């Protein structure tokens, strides 16, 4: 079984994330989506909500497993025998930090990082911008999957 992981905060998952996960799922037998638990940062969505949304929108791929993790990504990989991390690169500005993390992770356990160039349609896209635009009533329907759009609508009208 060839396994890879797509890690992130996914608060919430966007069409940009989904594009990378879908392309990884075509290349690997199993793709693990690892949702990072960040105790020092309260997200818009709880970890379980993020996981449910990711499960819903990746169900059609048939080979995606979604879990949370805390601590080091390399430990998540080691525990599951995952040799590769798949990351999207949106622009050159992503590269410096991603390269540092890839080199650090490789130095820690030998895990490889594969960079996939983001679909140019989503090169400006981030969860933070989606939340910002949605909060002020902007249209994000072309940027997130339908279940996420619904969840954003519900969450942002509650507050
Ligand atoms: O969606 P994000 O917030 O850009 O994802 C960042 C993430 C989760 C991929 C990165 O912060 C990470 O791998 N965190 C886990 C902690 C870790 O392993 N840190 C050392 C990296 S060299």
JSON list of C-alpha atoms and ligand atoms in Angstrom, two decimals:
[
{"chain": "A", "resi": 1, "resn": "UNK", "atom": "CA", "xyz": [0.00, 0.00, 0.00]},
{"chain": "A", "resi": 2, "resn": "UNK", "atom": "CA", "xyz": [1.48, 3.33, -1.01]},
{"chain": "A", "resi": 3, "resn": "UNK", "atom": "CA", "xyz": [0.48, 5.92, 1.56]},
{"chain": "A", "resi": 4, "resn": "UNK", "atom": "CA", "xyz": [0.77, 9.70, 1.75]},
{"chain": "A", "resi": 5, "resn": "UNK", "atom": "CA", "xyz": [-0.43, 12.39, 4.12]},
{"chain": "A", "resi": 6, "resn": "UNK", "atom": "CA", "xyz": [-1.94, 15.81, 3.40]},
{"chain": "A", "resi": 7, "resn": "UNK", "atom": "CA", "xyz": [-1.58, 17.80, 6.64]},
{"chain": "A", "resi": 8, "resn": "UNK", "atom": "CA", "xyz": [-3.09, 21.14, 7.58]},
{"chain": "A", "resi": 9, "resn": "UNK", "atom": "CA", "xyz": [-5.38, 23.16, 9.80]},
{"chain": "A", "resi": 10, "resn": "UNK", "atom": "CA", "xyz": [-8.34, 22.96, 7.40]},
{"chain": "A", "resi": 11, "resn": "UNK", "atom": "CA", "xyz": [-10.36, 25.64, 9.23]},
{"chain": "A", "resi": 12, "resn": "UNK", "atom": "CA", "xyz": [-12.26, 25.04, 6.97]},
{"chain": "A", "resi": 13, "resn": "UNK", "atom": "CA", "xyz": [-11.26, 22.93, 3.97]},
{"chain": "A", "resi": 14, "resn": "UNK", "atom": "CA", "xyz": [-11.30, 24.96, 0.72]},
{"chain": "A", "resi": 15, "resn": "UNK", "atom": "CA", "xyz": [-11.42, 24.02, -2.95]},
{"chain": "A", "resi": 16, "resn": "UNK", "atom": "CA", "xyz": [-7.65, 24.55, -3.00]},
{"chain": "A", "resi": 17, "resn": "UNK", "atom": "CA", "xyz": [-7.12, 21.87, -0.33]},
{"chain": "A", "resi": 18, "resn": "UNK", "atom": "CA", "xyz": [-9.59, 19.59, -2.06]},
{"chain": "A", "resi": 19, "resn": "UNK", "atom": "CA", "xyz": [-7.72, 19.93, -5.35]},
{"chain": "A", "resi": 20, "resn": "UNK", "atom": "CA", "xyz": [-4.47, 18.79, -3.69]},
{"chain": "A", "resi": 21, "resn": "UNK", "atom": "CA", "xyz": [-6.14, 15.92, -1.80]},
{"chain": "A", "resi": 22, "resn": "UNK", "atom": "CA", "xyz": [-7.87, 14.74, -4.96]},
{"chain": "A", "resi": 23, "resn": "UNK", "atom": "CA", "xyz": [-4.63, 14.76, -6.93]},
{"chain": "A", "resi": 24, "resn": "UNK", "atom": "CA", "xyz": [-2.81, 12.92, -4.12]},
{"chain": "A", "resi": 25, "resn": "UNK", "atom": "CA", "xyz": [-5.62, 10.37, -4.01]},
{"chain": "A", "resi": 26, "resn": "UNK", "atom": "CA", "xyz": [-5.03, 9.63, -7.71]},
{"chain": "A", "resi": 27, "resn": "UNK", "atom": "CA", "xyz": [-1.34, 8.97, -7.06]},
{"chain": "A", "resi": 28, "resn": "UNK", "atom": "CA", "xyz": [-1.46, 6.95, -3.81]},
{"chain": "A", "resi": 29, "resn": "UNK", "atom": "CA", "xyz": [-3.40, 3.93, -2.60]},
{"chain": "A", "resi": 30, "resn": "UNK", "atom": "CA", "xyz": [-4.38, 5.68, 0.64]},
{"chain": "A", "resi": 31, "resn": "UNK", "atom": "CA", "xyz": [-4.27, 9.38, 1.48]},
{"chain": "A", "resi": 32, "resn": "UNK", "atom": "CA", "xyz": [-4.40, 10.37, 5.14]},
{"chain": "A", "resi": 33, "resn": "UNK", "atom": "CA", "xyz": [-5.69, 13.85, 5.81]},
{"chain": "A", "resi": 34, "resn": "UNK", "atom": "CA", "xyz": [-4.15, 14.96, 9.11]},
{"chain": "A", "resi": 35, "resn": "UNK", "atom": "CA", "xyz": [-5.93, 17.84, 10.83]},
{"chain": "A", "resi": 36, "resn": "UNK", "atom": "CA", "xyz": [-3.56, 19.60, 13.21]},
{"chain": "A", "resi": 37, "resn": "UNK", "atom": "CA", "xyz": [-4.82, 20.30, 16.75]},
{"chain": "A", "resi": 38, "resn": "UNK", "atom": "CA", "xyz": [-3.45, 23.68, 17.79]},
{"chain": "A", "resi": 39, "resn": "UNK", "atom": "CA", "xyz": [-4.24, 24.17, 21.47]},
{"chain": "A", "resi": 40, "resn": "UNK", "atom": "CA", "xyz": [-3.08, 27.79, 21.42]},
{"chain": "A", "resi": 41, "resn": "UNK", "atom": "CA", "xyz": [-5.37, 28.84, 18.57]},
{"chain": "A", "resi": 42, "resn": "UNK", "atom": "CA", "xyz": [-9.17, 28.72, 18.70]},
{"chain": "A", "resi": 43, "resn": "UNK", "atom": "CA", "xyz": [-10.47, 28.07, 15.19]},
{"chain": "A", "resi": 44, "resn": "UNK", "atom": "CA", "xyz": [-13.83, 28.98, 13.66]},
{"chain": "A", "resi": 45, "resn": "UNK", "atom": "CA", "xyz": [-14.67, 25.27, 13.49]},
{"chain": "A", "resi": 46, "resn": "UNK", "atom": "CA", "xyz": [-13.93, 22.67, 16.16]},
{"chain": "A", "resi": 47, "resn": "UNK", "atom": "CA", "xyz": [-11.58, 19.86, 15.11]},
{"chain": "A", "resi": 48, "resn": "UNK", "atom": "CA", "xyz": [-14.45, 17.34, 14.93]},
{"chain": "A", "resi": 49, "resn": "UNK", "atom": "CA", "xyz": [-16.45, 19.69, 12.68]},
{"chain": "A", "resi": 50, "resn": "UNK", "atom": "CA", "xyz": [-13.45, 20.12, 10.36]},
{"chain": "A", "resi": 51, "resn": "UNK", "atom": "CA", "xyz": [-12.99, 16.36, 10.22]},
{"chain": "A", "resi": 52, "resn": "UNK", "atom": "CA", "xyz": [-16.68, 15.77, 9.42]},
{"chain": "A", "resi": 53, "resn": "UNK", "atom": "CA", "xyz": [-16.60, 18.34, 6.62]},
{"chain": "A", "resi": 54, "resn": "UNK", "atom": "CA", "xyz": [-13.43, 16.84, 5.12]},
{"chain": "A", "resi": 55, "resn": "UNK", "atom": "CA", "xyz": [-14.90, 13.32, 5.33]},
{"chain": "A", "resi": 56, "resn": "UNK", "atom": "CA", "xyz": [-18.06, 14.49, 3.57]},
{"chain": "A", "resi": 57, "resn": "UNK", "atom": "CA", "xyz": [-16.28, 16.21, 0.69]},
{"chain": "A", "resi": 58, "resn": "UNK", "atom": "CA", "xyz": [-13.60, 13.54, 0.16]},
{"chain": "A", "resi": 59, "resn": "UNK", "atom": "CA", "xyz": [-15.94, 10.52, 0.43]},
{"chain": "A", "resi": 60, "resn": "UNK", "atom": "CA", "xyz": [-16.21, 10.28, -3.36]},
{"chain": "A", "resi": 61, "resn": "UNK", "atom": "CA", "xyz": [-12.46, 9.60, -3.73]},
{"chain": "A", "resi": 62, "resn": "UNK", "atom": "CA", "xyz": [-12.83, 6.32, -1.82]},
{"chain": "A", "resi": 63, "resn": "UNK", "atom": "CA", "xyz": [-9.25, 6.18, -0.45]},
{"chain": "A", "resi": 64, "resn": "UNK", "atom": "CA", "xyz": [-9.06, 9.14, 1.94]},
{"chain": "A", "resi": 65, "resn": "UNK", "atom": "CA", "xyz": [-8.83, 8.72, 5.73]},
{"chain": "A", "resi": 66, "resn": "UNK", "atom": "CA", "xyz": [-9.28, 11.76, 7.95]},
{"chain": "A", "resi": 67, "resn": "UNK", "atom": "CA", "xyz": [-7.85, 12.07, 11.47]},
{"chain": "A", "resi": 68, "resn": "UNK", "atom": "CA", "xyz": [-6.64, 14.74, 13.85]},
{"chain": "A", "resi": 69, "resn": "UNK", "atom": "CA", "xyz": [-3.13, 14.90, 15.28]},
{"chain": "A", "resi": 70, "resn": "UNK", "atom": "CA", "xyz": [-1.10, 16.88, 17.71]},
{"chain": "A", "resi": 71, "resn": "UNK", "atom": "CA", "xyz": [2.64, 17.02, 18.13]},
{"chain": "A", "resi": 72, "resn": "UNK", "atom": "CA", "xyz": [4.99, 16.35, 15.26]},
{"chain": "A", "resi": 73, "resn": "UNK", "atom": "CA", "xyz": [3.76, 15.44, 11.81]},
{"chain": "A", "resi": 74, "resn": "UNK", "atom": "CA", "xyz": [6.72, 13.04, 11.46]},
{"chain": "A", "resi": 75, "resn": "UNK", "atom": "CA", "xyz": [5.40, 11.04, 14.44]},
{"chain": "A", "resi": 76, "resn": "UNK", "atom": "CA", "xyz": [1.95, 10.80, 12.79]},
{"chain": "A", "resi": 77, "resn": "UNK", "atom": "CA", "xyz": [3.74, 9.46, 9.69]},
{"chain": "A", "resi": 78, "resn": "UNK", "atom": "CA", "xyz": [5.93, 7.02, 11.62]},
{"chain": "A", "resi": 79, "resn": "UNK", "atom": "CA", "xyz": [2.99, 5.54, 13.55]},
{"chain": "A", "resi": 80, "resn": "UNK", "atom": "CA", "xyz": [1.14, 4.83, 10.28]},
{"chain": "A", "resi": 81, "resn": "UNK", "atom": "CA", "xyz": [4.11, 3.89, 8.10]},
{"chain": "A", "resi": 82, "resn": "UNK", "atom": "CA", "xyz": [3.56, 6.89, 5.80]},
{"chain": "A", "resi": 83, "resn": "UNK", "atom": "CA", "xyz": [6.69, 7.73, 3.75]},
{"chain": "A", "resi": 84, "resn": "UNK", "atom": "CA", "xyz": [5.45, 10.87, 1.98]},
{"chain": "A", "resi": 85, "resn": "UNK", "atom": "CA", "xyz": [3.89, 14.24, 2.79]},
{"chain": "A", "resi": 86, "resn": "UNK", "atom": "CA", "xyz": [2.02, 15.92, -0.08]},
{"chain": "A", "resi": 87, "resn": "UNK", "atom": "CA", "xyz": [1.75, 19.72, 0.05]},
{"chain": "A", "resi": 88, "resn": "UNK", "atom": "CA", "xyz": [0.32, 22.29, -2.35]},
{"chain": "A", "resi": 89, "resn": "UNK", "atom": "CA", "xyz": [2.46, 25.27, -3.34]},
{"chain": "A", "resi": 90, "resn": "UNK", "atom": "CA", "xyz": [0.37, 28.31, -4.22]},
{"chain": "A", "resi": 91, "resn": "UNK", "atom": "CA", "xyz": [3.13, 30.76, -5.02]},
{"chain": "A", "resi": 92, "resn": "UNK", "atom": "CA", "xyz": [6.85, 31.35, -4.56]},
{"chain": "A", "resi": 93, "resn": "UNK", "atom": "CA", "xyz": [6.02, 33.00, -1.24]},
{"chain": "A", "resi": 94, "resn": "UNK", "atom": "CA", "xyz": [4.94, 29.60, 0.14]},
{"chain": "A", "resi": 95, "resn": "UNK", "atom": "CA", "xyz": [8.23, 28.04, -0.83]},
{"chain": "A", "resi": 96, "resn": "UNK", "atom": "CA", "xyz": [10.69, 29.34, 1.79]},
{"chain": "A", "resi": 97, "resn": "UNK", "atom": "CA", "xyz": [8.79, 28.04, 4.81]},
{"chain": "A", "resi": 98, "resn": "UNK", "atom": "CA", "xyz": [7.65, 24.86, 3.09]},
{"chain": "A", "resi": 99, "resn": "UNK", "atom": "CA", "xyz": [11.23, 24.06, 2.11]},
{"chain": "A", "resi": 100, "resn": "UNK", "atom": "CA", "xyz": [12.40, 24.55, 5.70]},
{"chain": "A", "resi": 101, "resn": "UNK", "atom": "CA", "xyz": [9.68, 22.23, 7.01]},
{"chain": "A", "resi": 102, "resn": "UNK", "atom": "CA", "xyz": [10.39, 19.63, 4.32]},
{"chain": "A", "resi": 103, "resn": "UNK", "atom": "CA", "xyz": [14.10, 19.63, 5.13]},
{"chain": "A", "resi": 104, "resn": "UNK", "atom": "CA", "xyz": [13.48, 19.51, 8.88]},
{"chain": "A", "resi": 105, "resn": "UNK", "atom": "CA", "xyz": [11.01, 16.64, 8.53]},
{"chain": "A", "resi": 106, "resn": "UNK", "atom": "CA", "xyz": [13.36, 14.73, 6.25]},
{"chain": "A", "resi": 107, "resn": "UNK", "atom": "CA", "xyz": [16.23, 15.25, 8.68]},
{"chain": "A", "resi": 108, "resn": "UNK", "atom": "CA", "xyz": [14.09, 14.00, 11.60]},
{"chain": "A", "resi": 109, "resn": "UNK", "atom": "CA", "xyz": [12.86, 10.70, 10.17]},
{"chain": "A", "resi": 110, "resn": "UNK", "atom": "CA", "xyz": [13.62, 10.55, 6.45]},
{"chain": "A", "resi": 111, "resn": "UNK", "atom": "CA", "xyz": [10.02, 11.28, 5.45]},
{"chain": "A", "resi": 112, "resn": "UNK", "atom": "CA", "xyz": [9.82, 12.84, 1.98]},
{"chain": "A", "resi": 113, "resn": "UNK", "atom": "CA", "xyz": [7.77, 15.90, 1.01]},
{"chain": "A", "resi": 114, "resn": "UNK", "atom": "CA", "xyz": [6.27, 16.18, -2.47]},
{"chain": "A", "resi": 115, "resn": "UNK", "atom": "CA", "xyz": [5.12, 19.60, -3.64]},
{"chain": "A", "resi": 116, "resn": "UNK", "atom": "CA", "xyz": [2.18, 19.86, -6.00]},
{"chain": "A", "resi": 117, "resn": "UNK", "atom": "CA", "xyz": [1.69, 23.18, -7.79]},
{"chain": "A", "resi": 118, "resn": "UNK", "atom": "CA", "xyz": [-1.73, 24.50, -6.86]},
{"chain": "A", "resi": 119, "resn": "UNK", "atom": "CA", "xyz": [-4.28, 24.91, -9.62]},
{"chain": "A", "resi": 120, "resn": "UNK", "atom": "CA", "xyz": [-3.85, 28.60, -10.63]},
{"chain": "A", "resi": 121, "resn": "UNK", "atom": "CA", "xyz": [-7.58, 29.12, -10.04]},
{"chain": "A", "resi": 122, "resn": "UNK", "atom": "CA", "xyz": [-6.84, 28.74, -6.33]},
{"chain": "A", "resi": 123, "resn": "UNK", "atom": "CA", "xyz": [-3.42, 30.38, -6.08]},
{"chain": "A", "resi": 124, "resn": "UNK", "atom": "CA", "xyz": [-4.76, 33.24, -3.92]},
{"chain": "A", "resi": 125, "resn": "UNK", "atom": "CA", "xyz": [-6.97, 31.04, -1.77]},
{"chain": "A", "resi": 126, "resn": "UNK", "atom": "CA", "xyz": [-6.61, 30.41, 1.96]},
{"chain": "A", "resi": 127, "resn": "UNK", "atom": "CA", "xyz": [-8.98, 29.41, 4.75]},
{"chain": "A", "resi": 128, "resn": "UNK", "atom": "CA", "xyz": [-8.27, 32.73, 6.49]},
{"chain": "A", "resi": 129, "resn": "UNK", "atom": "CA", "xyz": [-9.32, 34.78, 3.45]},
{"chain": "A", "resi": 130, "resn": "UNK", "atom": "CA", "xyz": [-12.42, 32.66, 2.94]},
{"chain": "A", "resi": 131, "resn": "UNK", "atom": "CA", "xyz": [-13.46, 33.31, 6.56]},
{"chain": "A", "resi": 132, "resn": "UNK", "atom": "CA", "xyz": [-12.74, 37.01, 6.26]},
{"chain": "A", "resi": 133, "resn": "UNK", "atom": "CA", "xyz": [-14.75, 37.42, 3.05]},
{"chain": "A", "resi": 134, "resn": "UNK", "atom": "CA", "xyz": [-17.63, 35.23, 4.28]},
{"chain": "A", "resi": 135, "resn": "UNK", "atom": "CA", "xyz": [-17.78, 37.12, 7.59]},
{"chain": "A", "resi": 136, "resn": "UNK", "atom": "CA", "xyz": [-18.54, 40.34, 5.75]},
{"chain": "A", "resi": 137, "resn": "UNK", "atom": "CA", "xyz": [-21.13, 38.76, 3.47]},
{"chain": "A", "resi": 138, "resn": "UNK", "atom": "CA", "xyz": [-18.89, 38.26, 0.41]},
{"chain": "A", "resi": 139, "resn": "UNK", "atom": "CA", "xyz": [-19.58, 35.42, -2.00]},
{"chain": "A", "resi": 140, "resn": "UNK", "atom": "CA", "xyz": [-17.26, 32.44, -1.42]},
{"chain": "A", "resi": 141, "resn": "UNK", "atom": "CA", "xyz": [-19.46, 29.87, -3.15]},
{"chain": "A", "resi": 142, "resn": "UNK", "atom": "CA", "xyz": [-16.84, 29.27, -5.86]},
{"chain": "A", "resi": 143, "resn": "UNK", "atom": "CA", "xyz": [-14.05, 28.82, -3.28]},
{"chain": "A", "resi": 144, "resn": "UNK", "atom": "CA", "xyz": [-15.36, 26.12, -0.95]},
{"chain": "A", "resi": 145, "resn": "UNK", "atom": "CA", "xyz": [-17.35, 22.90, -1.36]},
{"chain": "A", "resi": 146, "resn": "UNK", "atom": "CA", "xyz": [-21.13, 23.15, -0.80]},
{"chain": "A", "resi": 147, "resn": "UNK", "atom": "CA", "xyz": [-21.18, 21.58, 2.71]},
{"chain": "A", "resi": 148, "resn": "UNK", "atom": "CA", "xyz": [-18.51, 24.08, 3.83]},
{"chain": "A", "resi": 149, "resn": "UNK", "atom": "CA", "xyz": [-20.50, 26.97, 2.37]},
{"chain": "A", "resi": 150, "resn": "UNK", "atom": "CA", "xyz": [-23.52, 25.83, 4.39]},
{"chain": "A", "resi": 151, "resn": "UNK", "atom": "CA", "xyz": [-21.47, 25.41, 7.56]},
{"chain": "A", "resi": 152, "resn": "UNK", "atom": "CA", "xyz": [-19.94, 28.87, 7.12]},
{"chain": "A", "resi": 153, "resn": "UNK", "atom": "CA", "xyz": [-23.40, 30.39, 6.65]},
{"chain": "A", "resi": 154, "resn": "UNK", "atom": "CA", "xyz": [-24.70, 28.70, 9.80]},
{"chain": "A", "resi": 155, "resn": "UNK", "atom": "CA", "xyz": [-21.65, 29.53, 11.90]},
{"chain": "A", "resi": 156, "resn": "UNK", "atom": "CA", "xyz": [-21.35, 33.14, 10.85]},
{"chain": "A", "resi": 157, "resn": "UNK", "atom": "CA", "xyz": [-25.04, 33.92, 11.37]},
{"chain": "A", "resi": 158, "resn": "UNK", "atom": "CA", "xyz": [-24.88, 32.39, 14.88]},
{"chain": "A", "resi": 159, "resn": "UNK", "atom": "CA", "xyz": [-22.24, 34.90, 16.02]},
{"chain": "B", "resi": 1, "resn": "LIG", "atom": "O1", "xyz": [-2.81, 24.52, 7.15]},
{"chain": "B", "resi": 1, "resn": "LIG", "atom": "P1", "xyz": [-1.54, 24.96, 7.82]},
{"chain": "B", "resi": 1, "resn": "LIG", "atom": "O2", "xyz": [-1.86, 25.63, 9.15]},
{"chain": "B", "resi": 1, "resn": "LIG", "atom": "O3", "xyz": [-0.66, 25.78, 6.94]},
{"chain": "B", "resi": 1, "resn": "LIG", "atom": "O4", "xyz": [-0.72, 23.60, 8.16]},
{"chain": "B", "resi": 1, "resn": "LIG", "atom": "C1", "xyz": [0.53, 23.64, 8.81]},
{"chain": "B", "resi": 1, "resn": "LIG", "atom": "C2", "xyz": [0.98, 22.22, 9.22]},
{"chain": "B", "resi": 1, "resn": "LIG", "atom": "C3", "xyz": [-0.06, 21.55, 10.08]},
{"chain": "B", "resi": 1, "resn": "LIG", "atom": "C4", "xyz": [1.20, 21.39, 7.97]},
{"chain": "B", "resi": 1, "resn": "LIG", "atom": "C5", "xyz": [2.33, 22.38, 9.98]},
{"chain": "B", "resi": 1, "resn": "LIG", "atom": "O5", "xyz": [2.22, 23.38, 10.93]},
{"chain": "B", "resi": 1, "resn": "LIG", "atom": "C6", "xyz": [2.76, 21.10, 10.68]},
{"chain": "B", "resi": 1, "resn": "LIG", "atom": "O6", "xyz": [3.20, 20.17, 10.05]},
{"chain": "B", "resi": 1, "resn": "LIG", "atom": "N1", "xyz": [2.57, 21.09, 12.02]},
{"chain": "B", "resi": 1, "resn": "LIG", "atom": "C7", "xyz": [2.83, 19.94, 12.84]},
{"chain": "B", "resi": 1, "resn": "LIG", "atom": "C8", "xyz": [3.93, 20.20, 13.86]},
{"chain": "B", "resi": 1, "resn": "LIG", "atom": "C9", "xyz": [5.28, 19.84, 13.27]},
{"chain": "B", "resi": 1, "resn": "LIG", "atom": "O7", "xyz": [5.52, 18.73, 12.84]},
{"chain": "B", "resi": 1, "resn": "LIG", "atom": "N2", "xyz": [6.16, 20.85, 13.26]},
{"chain": "B", "resi": 1, "resn": "LIG", "atom": "C10", "xyz": [7.48, 20.74, 12.71]},
{"chain": "B", "resi": 1, "resn": "LIG", "atom": "C11", "xyz": [7.47, 21.09, 11.23]},
{"chain": "B", "resi": 1, "resn": "LIG", "atom": "S1", "xyz": [9.09, 21.08, 10.60]}
]
